């Protein structure tokens, strides 16, 4: 599972919501910037934690699929080499 963008997406969504709320509540610039920085940093950290949890829980699934595919390929190669005559196998 591709989880590289999870922290970035979570951070950007939190920043967007903070911007919308800041503009609708007519916040002062200094207070808005402080709030936005705190929100972006905290949600980036939360996004990194979420990424780690996702990586940990879905780590085994792709490895099993890759192993199964490798086994199928090796079975296919063995089957094709068994059908060859001795002359053909010595040429390879």
Short mmCIF file of C-alpha atoms in Angstrom, two decimals:
data_model
loop_
_atom_site.label_atom_id
_atom_site.label_comp_id
_atom_site.label_asym_id
_atom_site.label_seq_id
_atom_site.Cartn_x
_atom_site.Cartn_y
_atom_site.Cartn_z
CA UNK A 1 0.00 0.00 0.00
CA UNK A 2 1.37 3.39 -0.93
CA UNK A 3 1.25 5.56 2.18
CA UNK A 4 3.89 8.13 1.33
CA UNK A 5 1.35 10.92 0.79
CA UNK A 6 -0.80 10.28 3.89
CA UNK A 7 0.90 12.85 6.19
CA UNK A 8 0.88 15.49 3.45
CA UNK A 9 -2.80 14.98 2.61
CA UNK A 10 -3.85 15.09 6.28
CA UNK A 11 -1.78 18.24 6.82
CA UNK A 12 -3.19 20.01 3.77
CA UNK A 13 -6.80 19.19 4.67
CA UNK A 14 -6.26 20.48 8.22
CA UNK A 15 -4.65 23.64 6.83
CA UNK A 16 -7.54 24.19 4.42
CA UNK A 17 -10.10 23.86 7.18
CA UNK A 18 -8.08 26.21 9.40
CA UNK A 19 -7.89 28.79 6.61
CA UNK A 20 -11.62 28.63 5.94
CA UNK A 21 -12.45 28.98 9.63
CA UNK A 22 -9.91 31.79 10.07
CA UNK A 23 -11.38 33.80 7.22
CA UNK A 24 -14.99 33.26 8.25
CA UNK A 25 -14.24 34.20 11.88
CA UNK A 26 -12.23 37.30 10.78
CA UNK A 27 -9.17 36.36 12.83
CA UNK A 28 -6.28 38.78 13.20
CA UNK A 29 -3.24 38.03 11.06
CA UNK A 30 -0.85 37.29 13.92
CA UNK A 31 -3.27 34.97 15.68
CA UNK A 32 -4.15 33.29 12.37
CA UNK A 33 -0.51 32.58 11.49
CA UNK A 34 0.22 31.14 14.95
CA UNK A 35 -2.87 28.95 14.80
CA UNK A 36 -2.09 27.78 11.27
CA UNK A 37 1.50 26.84 12.14
CA UNK A 38 0.40 24.90 15.23
CA UNK A 39 -2.30 23.08 13.26
CA UNK A 40 0.04 22.21 10.37
CA UNK A 41 2.80 20.87 12.64
CA UNK A 42 0.45 18.88 14.86
CA UNK A 43 -1.47 17.34 11.98
CA UNK A 44 1.76 16.49 10.15
CA UNK A 45 2.87 14.55 13.24
CA UNK A 46 -0.53 12.84 13.42
CA UNK A 47 -0.27 12.01 9.71
CA UNK A 48 3.16 10.43 10.26
CA UNK A 49 1.73 8.33 13.08
CA UNK A 50 -1.17 7.27 10.85
CA UNK A 51 1.32 6.35 8.10
CA UNK A 52 3.30 4.18 10.52
CA UNK A 53 0.13 2.41 11.65
CA UNK A 54 -0.95 1.77 8.06
CA UNK A 55 2.51 0.53 7.08
CA UNK A 56 2.63 -1.80 10.07
CA UNK A 57 -0.83 -3.27 9.47
CA UNK A 58 -0.58 -3.70 5.69
CA UNK A 59 3.10 -4.67 5.47
CA UNK A 60 2.55 -8.44 5.19
CA UNK A 61 0.01 -8.36 2.36
CA UNK A 62 2.27 -7.24 -0.56
CA UNK A 63 5.07 -9.60 0.51
CA UNK A 64 2.73 -12.60 0.30
CA UNK A 65 1.55 -11.57 -3.16
CA UNK A 66 5.13 -11.11 -4.37
CA UNK A 67 6.10 -14.52 -2.99
CA UNK A 68 3.15 -16.19 -4.71
CA UNK A 69 4.02 -14.53 -8.02
CA UNK A 70 7.66 -15.61 -7.73
CA UNK A 71 6.57 -19.21 -7.05
CA UNK A 72 4.26 -19.18 -10.08
CA UNK A 73 7.05 -17.85 -12.31
CA UNK A 74 9.51 -20.48 -11.10
CA UNK A 75 6.90 -23.22 -11.66
CA UNK A 76 6.33 -21.94 -15.20
CA UNK A 77 10.06 -21.90 -15.95
CA UNK A 78 10.50 -25.43 -14.61
CA UNK A 79 7.58 -26.68 -16.67
CA UNK A 80 8.95 -25.22 -19.88
CA UNK A 81 12.44 -26.64 -19.30
CA UNK A 82 11.04 -30.14 -18.59
CA UNK A 83 9.44 -30.29 -22.04
CA UNK A 84 12.76 -29.70 -23.81
CA UNK A 85 14.92 -32.45 -25.20
CA UNK A 86 18.41 -33.05 -23.88
CA UNK A 87 19.99 -31.25 -26.82
CA UNK A 88 17.87 -28.13 -26.26
CA UNK A 89 18.62 -28.03 -22.54
CA UNK A 90 22.38 -28.35 -23.11
CA UNK A 91 22.29 -25.46 -25.58
CA UNK A 92 20.95 -23.13 -22.90
#
